[in-house]
Every structure is written in C-alpha cells, then in structure tokens.
Amino acid sequence: ENAAWSSNGTSVAGRSDGLGSALNRLYGPWGLYVDDNEVVYVADSKNHRIVKWEPGATAGQIVAGGKGSGNSSDQLNHPS
C-alpha cells in the first residue's frame, strides 16, 4: 500500500496534552514500529520502556523496561 501524508493527524498512542509516565502517556517517544496486525510499539525513551498499543487501545502495555534506567532485566536506558 502507498502512504499519504495529511496535515490532520490522529493520536494512536499517548496523549497530546502533556508528558507523563502513566500508561496513556509518553515521555520522549523515539522509535516506532507497526506490525502486520497494526499494533504500535513505541520506544518511550525518557520513561525507559517499550510500550505496545493495540488498535483502539486507550492505554499501552509495557513489554520491556519500565523500572527506570539501568541494566537489570526489567530496566532499559533511553531505548530508541
């Protein structure tokens, strides 16, 4: 399929009214991946986590990190 750019965007992950660490917020989103099922994965850099957003979801699910910056199995350091 071809993609078309539009000046009118739609939020599919996070909220547009500020930063935060709640699962309906992103803080420094950096990398983005959309799989074949239209699930969106976001590298939420400043929250040190990877968040998964199912189509129609109002909040994400942490799939990696989420316990601050570090090198433990439940930590990431500014993922991108």
Short mmCIF file of N, CA and C in Angstrom, two decimals:
data_model
loop_
_atom_site.label_atom_id
_atom_site.label_comp_id
_atom_site.label_asym_id
_atom_site.label_seq_id
_atom_site.Cartn_x
_atom_site.Cartn_y
_atom_site.Cartn_z
N GLU A 1 0.83 -1.19 0.00
CA GLU A 1 0.00 0.00 0.00
C GLU A 1 0.87 1.24 0.00
N ASN A 2 0.35 2.28 -0.58
CA ASN A 2 1.03 3.57 -0.55
C ASN A 2 0.55 4.36 0.65
N ALA A 3 1.43 5.17 1.18
CA ALA A 3 1.08 6.03 2.31
C ALA A 3 0.81 7.43 1.79
N ALA A 4 -0.07 8.13 2.45
CA ALA A 4 -0.36 9.52 2.09
C ALA A 4 -0.25 10.37 3.34
N TRP A 5 0.41 11.49 3.24
CA TRP A 5 0.57 12.41 4.37
C TRP A 5 -0.64 13.32 4.46
N SER A 6 -1.01 13.64 5.66
CA SER A 6 -2.13 14.54 5.91
C SER A 6 -1.72 15.55 6.96
N SER A 7 -2.19 16.77 6.85
CA SER A 7 -1.88 17.78 7.86
C SER A 7 -2.74 17.61 9.10
N ASN A 8 -3.75 16.77 9.04
CA ASN A 8 -4.62 16.49 10.18
C ASN A 8 -4.25 15.13 10.74
N GLY A 9 -3.58 15.11 11.88
CA GLY A 9 -3.14 13.86 12.47
C GLY A 9 -4.13 13.28 13.45
N THR A 10 -3.94 12.01 13.75
CA THR A 10 -4.74 11.31 14.74
C THR A 10 -3.80 10.68 15.74
N SER A 11 -4.03 10.88 17.02
CA SER A 11 -3.20 10.24 18.04
C SER A 11 -3.55 8.77 18.10
N VAL A 12 -2.54 7.92 17.97
CA VAL A 12 -2.77 6.48 18.09
C VAL A 12 -2.07 5.89 19.30
N ALA A 13 -1.21 6.68 19.94
CA ALA A 13 -0.52 6.24 21.15
C ALA A 13 -0.16 7.48 21.95
N GLY A 14 -0.41 7.45 23.23
CA GLY A 14 -0.11 8.59 24.08
C GLY A 14 -1.20 9.64 24.02
N ARG A 15 -0.90 10.78 24.62
CA ARG A 15 -1.85 11.90 24.63
C ARG A 15 -1.12 13.14 24.18
N SER A 16 -1.87 14.09 23.70
CA SER A 16 -1.26 15.31 23.18
C SER A 16 -1.25 16.45 24.19
N ASP A 17 -1.66 16.19 25.42
CA ASP A 17 -1.78 17.28 26.39
C ASP A 17 -0.73 17.24 27.50
N GLY A 18 0.42 16.65 27.24
CA GLY A 18 1.49 16.70 28.22
C GLY A 18 2.23 15.39 28.38
N LEU A 19 3.33 15.47 29.12
CA LEU A 19 4.21 14.34 29.36
C LEU A 19 3.73 13.54 30.56
N GLY A 20 4.29 12.35 30.72
CA GLY A 20 3.97 11.58 31.91
C GLY A 20 4.45 10.15 31.81
N SER A 21 4.30 9.42 32.91
CA SER A 21 4.72 8.03 32.94
C SER A 21 3.54 7.06 33.04
N ALA A 22 2.31 7.57 33.12
CA ALA A 22 1.14 6.68 33.12
C ALA A 22 1.09 5.94 31.78
N LEU A 23 0.37 4.83 31.73
CA LEU A 23 0.34 4.03 30.50
C LEU A 23 -0.45 4.66 29.37
N ASN A 24 -1.07 5.81 29.59
CA ASN A 24 -1.70 6.54 28.49
C ASN A 24 -0.88 7.77 28.12
N ARG A 25 0.37 7.80 28.55
CA ARG A 25 1.27 8.93 28.28
C ARG A 25 2.61 8.42 27.77
N LEU A 26 3.31 9.28 27.05
CA LEU A 26 4.66 9.00 26.60
C LEU A 26 5.54 10.17 27.00
N TYR A 27 6.82 9.89 27.21
CA TYR A 27 7.78 10.94 27.57
C TYR A 27 9.05 10.71 26.76
N GLY A 28 9.18 11.44 25.70
CA GLY A 28 10.34 11.29 24.83
C GLY A 28 10.21 10.10 23.90
N PRO A 29 9.04 9.93 23.24
CA PRO A 29 8.93 8.81 22.31
C PRO A 29 9.95 8.95 21.19
N TRP A 30 10.63 7.88 20.86
CA TRP A 30 11.72 7.97 19.91
C TRP A 30 11.50 7.02 18.74
N GLY A 31 11.61 5.73 18.98
CA GLY A 31 11.42 4.76 17.90
C GLY A 31 9.98 4.30 17.83
N LEU A 32 9.57 3.89 16.64
CA LEU A 32 8.19 3.47 16.42
C LEU A 32 8.20 2.29 15.44
N TYR A 33 7.39 1.28 15.74
CA TYR A 33 7.25 0.13 14.85
C TYR A 33 5.78 -0.27 14.82
N VAL A 34 5.26 -0.55 13.64
CA VAL A 34 3.88 -1.02 13.48
C VAL A 34 3.94 -2.40 12.84
N ASP A 35 3.36 -3.42 13.51
CA ASP A 35 3.42 -4.77 12.96
C ASP A 35 2.27 -5.03 11.98
N ASP A 36 2.20 -6.23 11.45
CA ASP A 36 1.19 -6.58 10.45
C ASP A 36 -0.24 -6.52 10.99
N ASN A 37 -0.40 -6.58 12.31
CA ASN A 37 -1.73 -6.51 12.94
C ASN A 37 -2.07 -5.09 13.39
N GLU A 38 -1.29 -4.11 12.93
CA GLU A 38 -1.46 -2.70 13.27
C GLU A 38 -1.25 -2.40 14.75
N VAL A 39 -0.49 -3.26 15.42
CA VAL A 39 -0.07 -3.00 16.80
C VAL A 39 1.12 -2.05 16.73
N VAL A 40 1.08 -0.98 17.52
CA VAL A 40 2.12 0.04 17.51
C VAL A 40 3.03 -0.19 18.72
N TYR A 41 4.34 -0.23 18.48
CA TYR A 41 5.34 -0.34 19.54
C TYR A 41 6.12 0.96 19.57
N VAL A 42 6.25 1.55 20.76
CA VAL A 42 6.92 2.84 20.90
C VAL A 42 8.08 2.71 21.88
N ALA A 43 9.26 3.17 21.47
CA ALA A 43 10.38 3.30 22.39
C ALA A 43 10.16 4.60 23.16
N ASP A 44 9.66 4.47 24.38
CA ASP A 44 9.34 5.61 25.24
C ASP A 44 10.61 5.96 26.01
N SER A 45 11.49 6.69 25.34
CA SER A 45 12.87 6.87 25.76
C SER A 45 13.05 7.39 27.18
N LYS A 46 12.39 8.48 27.52
CA LYS A 46 12.63 9.08 28.84
C LYS A 46 11.89 8.35 29.97
N ASN A 47 10.97 7.44 29.62
CA ASN A 47 10.36 6.56 30.61
C ASN A 47 11.07 5.20 30.65
N HIS A 48 12.11 5.04 29.84
CA HIS A 48 12.96 3.84 29.84
C HIS A 48 12.14 2.57 29.65
N ARG A 49 11.30 2.56 28.60
CA ARG A 49 10.44 1.39 28.38
C ARG A 49 10.03 1.29 26.91
N ILE A 50 9.58 0.10 26.52
CA ILE A 50 8.94 -0.13 25.23
C ILE A 50 7.47 -0.39 25.54
N VAL A 51 6.60 0.36 24.88
CA VAL A 51 5.16 0.26 25.14
C VAL A 51 4.46 -0.22 23.87
N LYS A 52 3.54 -1.16 24.07
CA LYS A 52 2.75 -1.75 22.98
C LYS A 52 1.34 -1.18 23.04
N TRP A 53 0.83 -0.74 21.89
CA TRP A 53 -0.52 -0.18 21.78
C TRP A 53 -1.32 -1.00 20.78
N GLU A 54 -2.33 -1.71 21.25
CA GLU A 54 -3.24 -2.47 20.37
C GLU A 54 -4.17 -1.48 19.66
N PRO A 55 -4.66 -1.81 18.48
CA PRO A 55 -5.62 -0.92 17.80
C PRO A 55 -6.82 -0.61 18.70
N GLY A 56 -7.15 0.67 18.82
CA GLY A 56 -8.29 1.10 19.63
C GLY A 56 -8.01 1.22 21.12
N ALA A 57 -6.80 0.88 21.57
CA ALA A 57 -6.48 0.94 22.99
C ALA A 57 -6.41 2.39 23.48
N THR A 58 -6.77 2.61 24.73
CA THR A 58 -6.65 3.93 25.34
C THR A 58 -5.44 4.02 26.25
N ALA A 59 -4.75 2.90 26.44
CA ALA A 59 -3.51 2.86 27.23
C ALA A 59 -2.63 1.77 26.66
N GLY A 60 -1.34 1.94 26.83
CA GLY A 60 -0.39 0.96 26.34
C GLY A 60 -0.09 -0.12 27.37
N GLN A 61 0.70 -1.10 26.94
CA GLN A 61 1.18 -2.16 27.82
C GLN A 61 2.70 -2.15 27.74
N ILE A 62 3.36 -2.20 28.88
CA ILE A 62 4.82 -2.26 28.89
C ILE A 62 5.25 -3.66 28.47
N VAL A 63 6.12 -3.73 27.46
CA VAL A 63 6.64 -5.03 27.02
C VAL A 63 8.12 -5.19 27.33
N ALA A 64 8.80 -4.10 27.69
CA ALA A 64 10.20 -4.17 28.10
C ALA A 64 10.52 -2.93 28.93
N GLY A 65 11.36 -3.11 29.94
CA GLY A 65 11.75 -1.99 30.80
C GLY A 65 10.64 -1.56 31.72
N GLY A 66 10.62 -0.26 32.01
CA GLY A 66 9.56 0.30 32.84
C GLY A 66 9.93 0.49 34.30
N LYS A 67 11.12 0.04 34.69
CA LYS A 67 11.56 0.18 36.08
C LYS A 67 12.75 1.12 36.19
N GLY A 68 12.72 2.17 35.38
CA GLY A 68 13.80 3.16 35.42
C GLY A 68 14.98 2.77 34.56
N SER A 69 15.98 3.63 34.57
CA SER A 69 17.19 3.43 33.79
C SER A 69 18.11 2.45 34.51
N GLY A 70 18.70 1.53 33.76
CA GLY A 70 19.64 0.60 34.37
C GLY A 70 19.91 -0.60 33.50
N ASN A 71 20.58 -1.61 34.09
CA ASN A 71 20.94 -2.79 33.31
C ASN A 71 20.34 -4.08 33.87
N SER A 72 19.34 -3.98 34.73
CA SER A 72 18.62 -5.16 35.19
C SER A 72 17.67 -5.64 34.09
N SER A 73 17.12 -6.84 34.24
CA SER A 73 16.26 -7.41 33.20
C SER A 73 14.96 -6.63 33.01
N ASP A 74 14.57 -5.81 33.98
CA ASP A 74 13.34 -5.00 33.85
C ASP A 74 13.65 -3.52 33.68
N GLN A 75 14.86 -3.21 33.22
CA GLN A 75 15.27 -1.82 33.01
C GLN A 75 15.84 -1.63 31.61
N LEU A 76 15.67 -0.43 31.09
CA LEU A 76 16.30 -0.01 29.84
C LEU A 76 16.92 1.36 30.09
N ASN A 77 17.82 1.77 29.20
CA ASN A 77 18.46 3.07 29.32
C ASN A 77 18.20 3.86 28.05
N HIS A 78 17.17 4.70 28.07
CA HIS A 78 16.79 5.54 26.93
C HIS A 78 16.69 4.74 25.63
N PRO A 79 15.76 3.78 25.55
CA PRO A 79 15.63 2.99 24.32
C PRO A 79 15.26 3.87 23.13
N SER A 80 15.73 3.47 21.97
CA SER A 80 15.42 4.23 20.76
C SER A 80 15.01 3.26 19.67
#
